[in-house]
Short mmCIF file of C-alpha atoms and ligand atoms in Angstrom, two decimals:
data_model
loop_
_atom_site.label_atom_id
_atom_site.label_comp_id
_atom_site.label_asym_id
_atom_site.label_seq_id
_atom_site.Cartn_x
_atom_site.Cartn_y
_atom_site.Cartn_z
CA MET A 15 -20.42 12.35 -3.34
CA PHE A 16 -16.55 12.46 -3.78
CA LYS A 17 -15.50 13.71 -7.26
CA VAL A 18 -12.80 12.40 -9.09
CA LEU A 19 -10.32 15.21 -9.94
CA THR A 20 -7.62 13.37 -12.07
CA LYS A 21 -7.09 10.28 -13.41
CA LYS A 22 -4.32 8.76 -15.22
CA GLU A 23 -3.23 5.29 -16.25
CA THR A 24 0.48 5.22 -15.80
CA SER A 25 0.97 1.67 -16.64
CA PRO A 26 -1.61 -0.76 -18.21
CA GLY A 27 -3.97 -1.26 -15.27
CA VAL A 28 -2.08 1.00 -13.04
CA PHE A 29 -4.11 4.51 -12.14
CA PHE A 30 -3.54 7.86 -10.52
CA MET A 31 -6.52 9.27 -9.24
CA ASN A 32 -7.05 12.49 -7.20
CA ILE A 33 -10.69 12.38 -4.99
CA ASP A 34 -11.99 15.70 -3.85
CA ALA A 35 -12.21 14.86 -0.10
CA PRO A 36 -10.97 17.83 2.20
CA ARG A 37 -11.88 16.46 5.35
CA ILE A 38 -10.03 13.11 5.08
CA ALA A 39 -7.15 15.90 3.56
CA LYS A 40 -7.01 17.71 6.77
CA LYS A 41 -6.68 14.38 9.33
CA ALA A 42 -4.54 12.20 6.78
CA GLN A 43 -1.18 10.92 8.11
CA ALA A 44 1.34 8.93 6.18
CA GLY A 45 0.47 5.06 6.67
CA GLN A 46 -3.39 5.63 6.84
CA PHE A 47 -6.02 4.70 4.62
CA ILE A 48 -9.34 4.89 3.22
CA VAL A 49 -12.49 2.75 2.51
CA LEU A 50 -14.29 3.25 -0.68
CA ARG A 51 -17.56 2.04 -2.47
CA VAL A 52 -18.15 2.93 -6.21
CA ASP A 53 -21.72 2.86 -6.07
CA GLU A 54 -24.86 1.35 -3.94
CA LYS A 55 -24.11 -2.22 -5.73
CA GLY A 56 -20.09 -2.03 -4.99
CA GLU A 57 -17.59 -3.48 -2.81
CA ARG A 58 -16.17 -1.79 -0.01
CA ILE A 59 -12.20 -1.76 -0.58
CA PRO A 60 -9.43 -0.23 1.43
CA LEU A 61 -6.85 1.55 -0.46
CA THR A 62 -3.69 3.50 0.69
CA ILE A 63 -3.30 7.01 0.96
CA ALA A 64 -0.82 7.72 -1.67
CA ASP A 65 -0.52 11.22 -0.92
CA PHE A 66 -2.58 14.37 0.23
CA ASP A 67 -2.87 17.88 -0.11
CA ARG A 68 -4.10 19.55 2.98
CA GLU A 69 -4.85 23.02 0.97
CA LYS A 70 -6.51 21.49 -2.02
CA GLY A 71 -8.65 19.25 0.11
CA THR A 72 -7.17 15.95 -2.17
CA ILE A 73 -6.32 12.19 -1.98
CA LEU A 74 -4.17 10.53 -4.02
CA LEU A 75 -5.64 6.91 -4.79
CA VAL A 76 -2.69 4.70 -6.68
CA PHE A 77 -4.06 1.52 -7.50
CA GLN A 78 -4.22 -1.75 -9.55
CA VAL A 79 -6.73 -3.16 -11.56
CA ILE A 80 -6.95 -6.80 -10.11
CA GLY A 81 -10.67 -7.58 -9.71
CA ALA A 82 -14.01 -6.35 -9.86
CA SER A 83 -14.09 -3.40 -7.64
CA THR A 84 -10.72 -2.17 -8.90
CA MET A 85 -11.94 -2.41 -12.70
CA GLU A 86 -15.21 -0.77 -11.57
CA LEU A 87 -13.06 2.36 -9.82
CA SER A 88 -11.06 2.57 -13.21
CA ALA A 89 -13.75 3.05 -15.08
CA LEU A 90 -14.58 6.43 -13.78
CA ASN A 91 -13.70 9.42 -15.33
CA VAL A 92 -12.72 13.21 -14.18
CA GLY A 93 -15.96 14.64 -12.87
CA ASP A 94 -17.43 11.09 -11.90
CA SER A 95 -18.56 10.44 -8.35
CA ILE A 96 -17.48 7.77 -5.61
CA LEU A 97 -20.41 6.83 -3.33
CA ASP A 98 -18.84 6.55 -0.33
CA PHE A 99 -14.92 7.44 0.95
CA VAL A 100 -14.45 7.01 4.17
CA GLY A 101 -11.53 7.89 6.47
CA PRO A 102 -8.40 8.33 7.28
CA LEU A 103 -8.44 4.98 8.35
CA GLY A 104 -5.73 2.94 10.40
CA THR A 105 -2.84 3.74 12.92
CA PRO A 106 -0.74 6.20 11.70
CA SER A 107 2.98 5.41 10.77
CA GLU A 108 5.56 6.38 13.96
CA ILE A 109 7.20 8.88 12.35
CA LYS A 110 10.17 10.45 14.93
CA LYS A 111 13.89 10.75 14.18
CA PHE A 112 15.45 7.27 14.43
CA GLY A 113 18.85 7.93 11.90
CA THR A 114 18.74 6.03 8.98
CA VAL A 115 15.28 5.03 7.62
CA VAL A 116 15.03 2.69 4.46
CA VAL A 117 11.62 2.74 3.07
CA VAL A 118 11.06 -0.24 0.87
CA GLY A 119 8.59 -0.52 -1.89
CA GLY A 120 7.56 -3.30 -4.29
CA GLY A 121 4.75 -3.01 -7.23
CA ILE A 122 2.19 -0.71 -6.44
CA GLY A 123 3.18 -0.79 -2.71
CA VAL A 124 5.60 1.97 -3.91
CA ALA A 125 3.03 4.10 -3.65
CA PRO A 126 2.25 3.71 0.03
CA THR A 127 5.69 4.28 0.94
CA PHE A 128 5.89 7.75 -0.44
CA PRO A 129 4.52 9.72 2.45
CA VAL A 130 6.14 7.71 4.91
CA ALA A 131 9.34 8.83 3.22
CA ARG A 132 8.22 12.29 2.86
CA ALA A 133 7.29 12.47 6.61
CA MET A 134 10.60 10.70 7.72
CA LYS A 135 12.37 13.10 5.89
CA GLU A 136 10.79 16.08 7.64
CA ALA A 137 11.51 14.80 11.11
CA GLY A 138 15.05 15.17 10.41
CA ASN A 139 15.89 11.16 9.27
CA LYS A 140 18.29 10.22 6.30
CA VAL A 141 15.92 8.45 3.93
CA ILE A 142 16.64 5.77 1.60
CA ALA A 143 14.35 4.31 -0.73
CA ILE A 144 14.42 0.82 -2.21
CA MET A 145 11.90 0.58 -5.21
CA GLY A 146 11.41 -2.71 -7.03
CA ALA A 147 9.35 -3.44 -10.08
CA ARG A 148 9.14 -6.20 -12.34
CA SER A 149 10.34 -3.92 -15.06
CA LYS A 150 11.07 -0.36 -15.85
CA ASP A 151 7.64 0.49 -17.55
CA ILE A 152 5.88 -0.34 -14.39
CA LEU A 153 7.85 1.71 -11.80
CA VAL A 154 5.50 4.44 -9.99
CA MET A 155 6.34 7.85 -8.32
CA GLU A 156 10.30 7.72 -8.86
CA ASP A 157 10.32 11.37 -9.22
CA GLU A 158 8.29 12.03 -5.97
CA MET A 159 10.60 9.80 -4.23
CA ARG A 160 13.71 11.31 -5.68
CA SER A 161 12.42 14.87 -4.64
CA VAL A 162 12.07 13.56 -0.68
CA ALA A 163 14.31 10.85 -0.50
CA ASP A 164 18.29 11.29 0.19
CA GLU A 165 18.97 8.47 -2.36
CA VAL A 166 17.04 5.88 -4.77
CA ILE A 167 18.08 2.50 -5.44
CA VAL A 168 16.01 0.98 -8.09
CA THR A 169 15.50 -3.09 -8.66
CA THR A 170 13.74 -4.54 -11.58
CA ASP A 171 13.25 -8.58 -12.05
CA ASP A 172 14.08 -8.27 -15.51
CA GLY A 173 17.01 -5.86 -14.92
CA SER A 174 15.61 -3.09 -17.64
CA TYR A 175 16.49 -0.58 -15.00
CA GLY A 176 18.64 -0.09 -11.73
CA ILE A 177 19.72 -3.47 -10.00
CA LYS A 178 18.40 -6.81 -11.37
CA GLY A 179 17.11 -8.30 -8.63
CA PHE A 180 14.46 -7.96 -5.83
CA VAL A 181 14.35 -5.17 -3.34
CA THR A 182 16.23 -7.40 -0.90
CA ASN A 183 19.36 -6.95 -3.40
CA GLY A 184 18.91 -3.50 -2.63
CA ILE A 185 18.95 -3.84 0.86
CA GLU A 186 21.97 -6.37 0.59
CA THR A 187 24.09 -3.43 -1.31
CA LEU A 188 23.60 -1.08 1.63
CA VAL A 189 24.64 -3.73 4.24
CA LYS A 190 27.50 -4.44 2.18
CA ARG A 191 28.55 -0.71 2.07
CA GLY A 192 28.30 -0.99 5.80
CA GLU A 193 25.38 1.37 5.90
CA HIS A 194 24.00 1.66 9.06
CA ILE A 195 19.98 1.51 9.23
CA ASP A 196 17.99 1.99 12.27
CA GLN A 197 14.94 1.37 10.58
CA ILE A 198 12.94 -0.27 7.80
CA THR A 199 9.38 0.14 6.31
CA ALA A 200 8.25 -2.33 3.75
CA ILE A 201 5.34 -2.24 1.84
CA GLY A 202 4.36 -4.10 -0.83
CA PRO A 203 2.95 -7.96 -2.05
CA VAL A 204 2.89 -10.56 1.26
CA ILE A 205 5.80 -12.12 -0.29
CA MET A 206 7.85 -9.50 -0.48
CA MET A 207 7.17 -8.27 2.82
CA LYS A 208 8.03 -11.88 4.12
CA SER A 209 11.33 -11.73 2.07
CA VAL A 210 12.41 -8.63 3.48
CA VAL A 211 11.43 -9.61 7.01
CA ASP A 212 13.42 -12.81 6.77
CA PHE A 213 16.49 -10.99 5.38
CA THR A 214 16.61 -8.29 8.35
CA ARG A 215 15.59 -10.89 11.15
CA PRO A 216 19.36 -12.23 11.68
CA LEU A 217 20.65 -8.86 10.95
CA ASN A 218 18.58 -7.51 13.55
CA ILE A 219 17.20 -4.36 11.53
CA LYS A 220 13.75 -3.51 13.07
CA THR A 221 11.44 -3.75 9.84
CA VAL A 222 7.88 -2.06 10.00
CA VAL A 223 5.54 -3.94 7.18
CA SER A 224 2.35 -2.87 6.29
CA LEU A 225 -0.28 -5.65 5.77
CA ASN A 226 -3.02 -5.88 3.52
CA PRO A 227 -5.48 -8.79 4.40
CA VAL A 228 -8.97 -8.74 3.46
CA MET A 229 -10.62 -5.87 5.24
CA VAL A 230 -14.46 -4.89 5.46
CA ASP A 231 -15.68 -2.62 7.24
CA GLY A 232 -12.00 -1.02 8.07
CA THR A 233 -12.98 0.05 11.68
CA GLY A 234 -12.98 -2.88 13.81
CA MET A 235 -16.36 -4.09 13.90
CA CYS A 236 -16.51 -7.19 11.44
CA GLY A 237 -13.05 -9.26 12.50
CA GLY A 238 -12.40 -9.95 8.49
CA CYS A 239 -8.97 -8.48 8.61
CA ARG A 240 -7.53 -10.66 11.59
CA VAL A 241 -3.81 -11.02 11.59
CA MET A 242 -1.32 -12.86 14.07
CA VAL A 243 0.87 -10.73 15.32
CA ASP A 244 3.78 -11.80 18.45
CA ASP A 245 1.16 -14.65 19.01
CA LYS A 246 -1.51 -12.55 19.67
CA MET A 247 -5.02 -11.54 17.39
CA ARG A 248 -4.81 -7.90 16.27
CA PHE A 249 -7.18 -6.54 13.72
CA ALA A 250 -5.19 -5.01 11.00
CA CYS A 251 -7.94 -1.79 10.23
CA VAL A 252 -7.46 -0.71 13.86
CA ASP A 253 -4.52 -1.85 15.50
CA GLY A 254 -2.07 -1.50 12.03
CA PRO A 255 -1.79 -2.09 8.86
CA GLU A 256 1.73 -1.12 10.17
CA PHE A 257 3.10 -4.12 12.48
CA ASP A 258 6.88 -5.17 13.37
CA GLY A 259 7.46 -7.64 10.60
CA HIS A 260 9.70 -9.88 12.59
CA LYS A 261 6.64 -10.77 15.05
CA VAL A 262 4.11 -11.63 11.93
CA ASP A 263 2.70 -14.91 11.50
CA PHE A 264 3.25 -14.59 7.73
CA LYS A 265 1.97 -18.33 7.22
CA ASP A 266 -1.28 -17.47 8.72
CA LEU A 267 -1.62 -14.21 6.09
CA MET A 268 -1.27 -16.06 3.24
CA LEU A 269 -3.55 -18.70 4.58
CA ARG A 270 -6.30 -16.46 4.91
CA GLN A 271 -5.99 -14.63 1.70
CA LYS A 272 -6.03 -17.71 -0.37
CA THR A 273 -9.63 -18.46 1.33
CA TYR A 274 -11.18 -15.22 -0.38
CA ARG A 275 -9.38 -15.97 -3.51
CA ALA A 276 -11.96 -18.52 -5.10
CA GLU A 277 -15.01 -16.37 -4.36
CA GLU A 278 -13.57 -13.06 -5.77
CA SER A 279 -12.25 -14.55 -9.10
CA VAL A 280 -15.78 -15.86 -9.74
CA GLU A 281 -17.40 -12.18 -8.65
CA LYS A 282 -14.59 -10.85 -11.46
CA ASP A 283 -15.41 -12.88 -14.40
CA HIS A 284 -19.00 -12.52 -13.37
CA ILE A 285 -18.21 -8.51 -14.02
CA CYS A 286 -16.30 -9.25 -16.96
CA HIS A 287 -18.87 -10.64 -18.54
CA ILE A 288 -21.75 -8.67 -18.06
CA GLY A 289 -19.45 -5.23 -17.76
CA LEU A 290 -19.84 -2.81 -15.34
CA GLY A 291 -23.41 -2.76 -15.17
CA ARG A 292 -23.99 -4.80 -12.05
CA ASP A 293 -27.06 -6.95 -12.17
C1 FAD B 29 -4.92 -1.33 4.11
C2 FAD B 29 -4.90 -1.64 2.55
C3 FAD B 29 -4.40 -0.84 1.54
C4 FAD B 29 -4.34 -1.16 0.39
N1 FAD B 29 -4.10 -0.47 -0.65
C5 FAD B 29 -4.21 -0.40 -2.09
C6 FAD B 29 -3.32 0.60 -2.88
O1 FAD B 29 -2.61 1.58 -2.34
N2 FAD B 29 -3.46 0.18 -3.96
C7 FAD B 29 -3.90 -0.97 -4.34
O2 FAD B 29 -4.08 -1.15 -5.72
N3 FAD B 29 -4.55 -2.13 -3.62
C8 FAD B 29 -4.29 -1.79 -2.39
N4 FAD B 29 -4.76 -2.50 -1.31
C9 FAD B 29 -5.66 -3.74 -2.24
C10 FAD B 29 -7.14 -3.72 -2.69
O3 FAD B 29 -7.84 -3.46 -1.42
C11 FAD B 29 -7.37 -4.61 -3.47
O4 FAD B 29 -6.98 -4.82 -4.25
C12 FAD B 29 -9.06 -4.61 -3.75
O5 FAD B 29 -9.54 -4.58 -2.38
C13 FAD B 29 -8.85 -5.49 -4.82
O6 FAD B 29 -10.57 -5.77 -5.01
P1 FAD B 29 -11.13 -6.34 -6.51
O7 FAD B 29 -12.72 -6.32 -6.25
O8 FAD B 29 -10.98 -5.29 -7.46
O9 FAD B 29 -10.48 -7.55 -6.59
P2 FAD B 29 -10.84 -9.05 -5.88
O10 FAD B 29 -11.12 -10.02 -7.53
O11 FAD B 29 -11.90 -8.85 -5.40
O12 FAD B 29 -9.69 -9.59 -5.12
C14 FAD B 29 -8.39 -9.89 -5.74
C15 FAD B 29 -7.45 -9.73 -4.54
O13 FAD B 29 -7.53 -8.31 -3.59
C16 FAD B 29 -7.60 -8.77 -2.56
N5 FAD B 29 -9.10 -7.90 -1.90
C17 FAD B 29 -10.04 -8.08 -1.97
N6 FAD B 29 -11.03 -7.76 -1.32
C18 FAD B 29 -10.17 -6.87 -0.58
C19 FAD B 29 -10.45 -6.23 0.70
N7 FAD B 29 -11.79 -6.00 0.91
N8 FAD B 29 -9.38 -5.91 1.44
C20 FAD B 29 -8.19 -6.31 1.42
N9 FAD B 29 -7.78 -6.83 0.01
C21 FAD B 29 -9.00 -7.13 -0.95
C22 FAD B 29 -7.51 -9.93 -2.22
O14 FAD B 29 -5.93 -10.38 -1.92
C23 FAD B 29 -7.77 -10.77 -3.41
O15 FAD B 29 -7.19 -11.75 -3.93
C24 FAD B 29 -4.78 -2.33 -0.27
C25 FAD B 29 -5.37 -3.13 0.62
C26 FAD B 29 -5.34 -3.20 2.31
C27 FAD B 29 -6.06 -3.96 3.34
S1 FES B 30 -12.00 -4.80 8.56
FE1 FES B 30 -13.33 -5.19 10.04
S2 FES B 30 -12.21 -5.54 11.57
FE2 FES B 30 -10.68 -5.17 10.52
#
């Protein structure tokens, strides 16, 4: 059992939870994720390792309540336990000295860019973080990012903070001022990652994206997380989740995500109706 050590709702439906998981914290690296199951009746869901503390033996999860399982997780309190907590899974981010690295996070996707930014900084890169959110009040991990990045650019859709617009406007700002960019890592909603890749392709800027197809086992056994990269079928859970964004077939990914959506909304309605005591 894996105990919830801290819990904070930073904006409606967005939770930060530190979980006691010393063996996972010992091995965790930027870009990896865990798969958890709250209780024996719950579904297995993947969440990125937003931070880890090897000394304290903790894993930070930052998640948004969007359906049944994340709702169930958010209902846990400090002292409660998670039944299954498996990881670290996935191939870690490639960390080395590239030169100037830009990490781009959209929405809750800002959280998983934090360990990447920190590791890239430790590897000797100049790190610029672009953090996008719909509005100021739902921006996450700004202080943490400022503590590791050389520069932070915030964009908000409504203009309540930073540049009014999308994360691509942040990249455009850098390009216009002549900043040489060696690599971009973009994490967020699929549509955001696709926009970043469409923007950087003609500029020939290497762009890594972290894909989030539906995952079940997270270990390459079920085939649920199939994605097409460079016209080849890859499993995001073991071959990724990070891939060269310019080679990803985003159309196929978006189509596959839609296939699952209808079934999931039925389950969520059911859970909302009966409360969290699943039948
Ligand atoms: C590698 C990876 C890392 C992720 N990291 C984070 C994170 O750090 N924070 C965060 O808030 N979310 C993260 N997600 C998304 C998270 O897994 C889903 O929000 C969660 O599974 C939703 O489950 P639900 O039952 O609450 O919602 P549901 O109503 O079941 O689903 C809502 C939507 O969530 C996605 N989803 C549902 N089940 C899965 C699944 N088994 N695998 C992947 N996506 C699913 C689908 O897009 C679906 O339409 C990550 C996904 C992947 C693949
Ligand atoms: S989640 Fe089953 S193969 Fe990737």
